[in-house]
Amino acid sequence: GAGLARDRRGRTWTTLVVGDPEASEWEVRSTRPEPPPPPPGLPVPASIPADCSRDVTADLESWIGSVPDGSTVVFQRHGCYRVERTIVVRNRSGLNLFGNGAYFKRFELSPAELRYPKANAHWRFIGGNEISVRWMGVEGTNTVADQRPEFGSYLVDFEFEHAFAFHGVTNVTVDHAWADAIWGDGLYFAGGDQYATGPCRGIRVSNFVVDRNGRQGVALSNVDGALLSSVEIWHSRRAGFDLEPPPGTVRNVEIRDSYTNTIGLAFASAGRGDVSNIEIHHNRIDGSSVPWVYVKDTWGARRSNWSVHDNQVLNSLGSPMAMLYFVNVDGVDVRGNISHAATTQSRKAVEFQGAGGVLAVIGNDFSGACHPYVKDPATGPVVAEANTTSGC
């Protein structure tokens, strides 16, 4: 069909939608930056085809397992590797995967024995340290929307089919990577589970793009220390960034200079466990989900030190709920955001329940909202200055 160039609203990469954009099925091809020349390293053997002619899961896993720690693995430039099962990389040190623009493509749905509660991630990294993933992508089979055109579907049978899953890995770098039409999360960071005993630490993600994912764009389940920058989540069926134990905790996380377009919440933090020392800033939030920040431990435990500043929401939002929602959080700073409220709904900007410590709502443009914040009697005093609201 005829190509329709879609406006990506300032996003780094462009997409061509082929066929009728209102149909339930479509084909997306992304025009991505050309990868730089590969660094010195070990090329994937020619005996492992890079034309998607056969499943090379076992071949790649075996060969990667044979290279020494400290190696740089170089895939064929713009190669297509057919991968119907999980490539497992276990307890490696100093392993650098340079994709060279290659992608790892799945053509078939996972068999019954690998469906929920089992898992069939595309890549899984277990333990180890100093792991990097650069200039490579994953493509799945989630190409039919169940709610809105351009999005994928959510099916519980396939929700653990993440593009890149990390369990208990220390010092992870993901740069210029992508995931399209996957059933699970684009990136998943965990530990304290059946794969690894401890959390992921020292995460650095930049220039990552995920489109048509069935679950979350980026999921943090057990993490200590993460910087996520220039992440683009185009059409997330559920949440954009999900900070949600158990098992474990999520601490010391910065999310900046990123974009989300979701059916679910842009920044979600439910679950059970500590999620503290979180900074969310200079992001662009698309879509219509409310709240765009949601923080509440399901069992009522306390969390602390959340800073949400200098973000821009691209649409006026309406819901019975507030646009930002904090329950049992000690220390919240909401500052310099642009988030307009639809005047047909509750018109609540920030809502606090049971919050304490230093609470500040300063310098935000909450046009359309009645007040800069609302709070329950269990919440302490809130400093509110220089906010724009419309009154009611």
mmCIF file with all atom_site columns, C-alpha atoms in Angstrom, residues 9 258-260 266-267 280-287 292 308-315 317 335-340 364-365:
data_model
loop_
_atom_site.group_PDB
_atom_site.id
_atom_site.type_symbol
_atom_site.label_atom_id
_atom_site.label_alt_id
_atom_site.label_comp_id
_atom_site.label_asym_id
_atom_site.label_entity_id
_atom_site.label_seq_id
_atom_site.pdbx_PDB_ins_code
_atom_site.Cartn_x
_atom_site.Cartn_y
_atom_site.Cartn_z
_atom_site.occupancy
_atom_site.B_iso_or_equiv
_atom_site.pdbx_formal_charge
_atom_site.auth_seq_id
_atom_site.auth_comp_id
_atom_site.auth_asym_id
_atom_site.auth_atom_id
_atom_site.pdbx_PDB_model_num
ATOM 1  C CA . ARG A 1 9   ? 6.561  15.081 17.295 1.00 0.00 ? 9   ARG A CA 1
ATOM 2  C CA . SER A 1 258 ? 12.542 10.837 27.044 1.00 0.00 ? 258 SER A CA 1
ATOM 3  C CA . TYR A 1 259 ? 9.170  10.419 25.312 1.00 0.00 ? 259 TYR A CA 1
ATOM 4  C CA . THR A 1 260 ? 6.187  8.220  26.138 1.00 0.00 ? 260 THR A CA 1
ATOM 5  C CA . ALA A 1 266 ? 3.358  7.058  31.551 1.00 0.00 ? 266 ALA A CA 1
ATOM 6  C CA . PHE A 1 267 ? 5.179  6.584  34.890 1.00 0.00 ? 267 PHE A CA 1
ATOM 7  C CA . ILE A 1 280 ? 11.770 12.270 36.494 1.00 0.00 ? 280 ILE A CA 1
ATOM 8  C CA . HIS A 1 281 ? 12.573 15.354 34.437 1.00 0.00 ? 281 HIS A CA 1
ATOM 9  C CA . HIS A 1 282 ? 12.610 16.978 30.993 1.00 0.00 ? 282 HIS A CA 1
ATOM 10 C CA . ASN A 1 283 ? 10.404 14.302 29.446 1.00 0.00 ? 283 ASN A CA 1
ATOM 11 C CA . ARG A 1 284 ? 7.524  14.608 26.961 1.00 0.00 ? 284 ARG A CA 1
ATOM 12 C CA . ILE A 1 285 ? 4.346  12.714 27.741 1.00 0.00 ? 285 ILE A CA 1
ATOM 13 C CA . ASP A 1 286 ? 1.907  11.904 24.938 1.00 0.00 ? 286 ASP A CA 1
ATOM 14 C CA . GLY A 1 287 ? -1.396 10.049 25.048 1.00 0.00 ? 287 GLY A CA 1
ATOM 15 C CA . TRP A 1 292 ? 0.776  10.387 34.265 1.00 0.00 ? 292 TRP A CA 1
ATOM 16 C CA . VAL A 1 308 ? 9.143  15.366 39.093 1.00 0.00 ? 308 VAL A CA 1
ATOM 17 C CA . HIS A 1 309 ? 10.237 18.516 37.282 1.00 0.00 ? 309 HIS A CA 1
ATOM 18 C CA . ASP A 1 310 ? 10.363 20.256 33.909 1.00 0.00 ? 310 ASP A CA 1
ATOM 19 C CA . ASN A 1 311 ? 8.237  17.698 32.072 1.00 0.00 ? 311 ASN A CA 1
ATOM 20 C CA . GLN A 1 312 ? 5.756  18.590 29.324 1.00 0.00 ? 312 GLN A CA 1
ATOM 21 C CA . VAL A 1 313 ? 2.466  16.792 28.750 1.00 0.00 ? 313 VAL A CA 1
ATOM 22 C CA . LEU A 1 314 ? 1.416  17.229 25.129 1.00 0.00 ? 314 LEU A CA 1
ATOM 23 C CA . ASN A 1 315 ? -2.347 16.822 25.627 1.00 0.00 ? 315 ASN A CA 1
ATOM 24 C CA . LEU A 1 317 ? -5.766 15.354 30.406 1.00 0.00 ? 317 LEU A CA 1
ATOM 25 C CA . ARG A 1 335 ? 8.230  21.728 39.928 1.00 0.00 ? 335 ARG A CA 1
ATOM 26 C CA . GLY A 1 336 ? 8.246  23.443 36.517 1.00 0.00 ? 336 GLY A CA 1
ATOM 27 C CA . ASN A 1 337 ? 5.965  20.983 34.721 1.00 0.00 ? 337 ASN A CA 1
ATOM 28 C CA . ILE A 1 338 ? 3.471  21.817 31.952 1.00 0.00 ? 338 ILE A CA 1
ATOM 29 C CA . SER A 1 339 ? 0.369  19.667 32.330 1.00 0.00 ? 339 SER A CA 1
ATOM 30 C CA . HIS A 1 340 ? -3.033 21.066 31.380 1.00 0.00 ? 340 HIS A CA 1
ATOM 31 C CA . ASN A 1 364 ? 3.927  24.451 37.340 1.00 0.00 ? 364 ASN A CA 1
ATOM 32 C CA . ASP A 1 365 ? 1.553  25.310 34.499 1.00 0.00 ? 365 ASP A CA 1
#
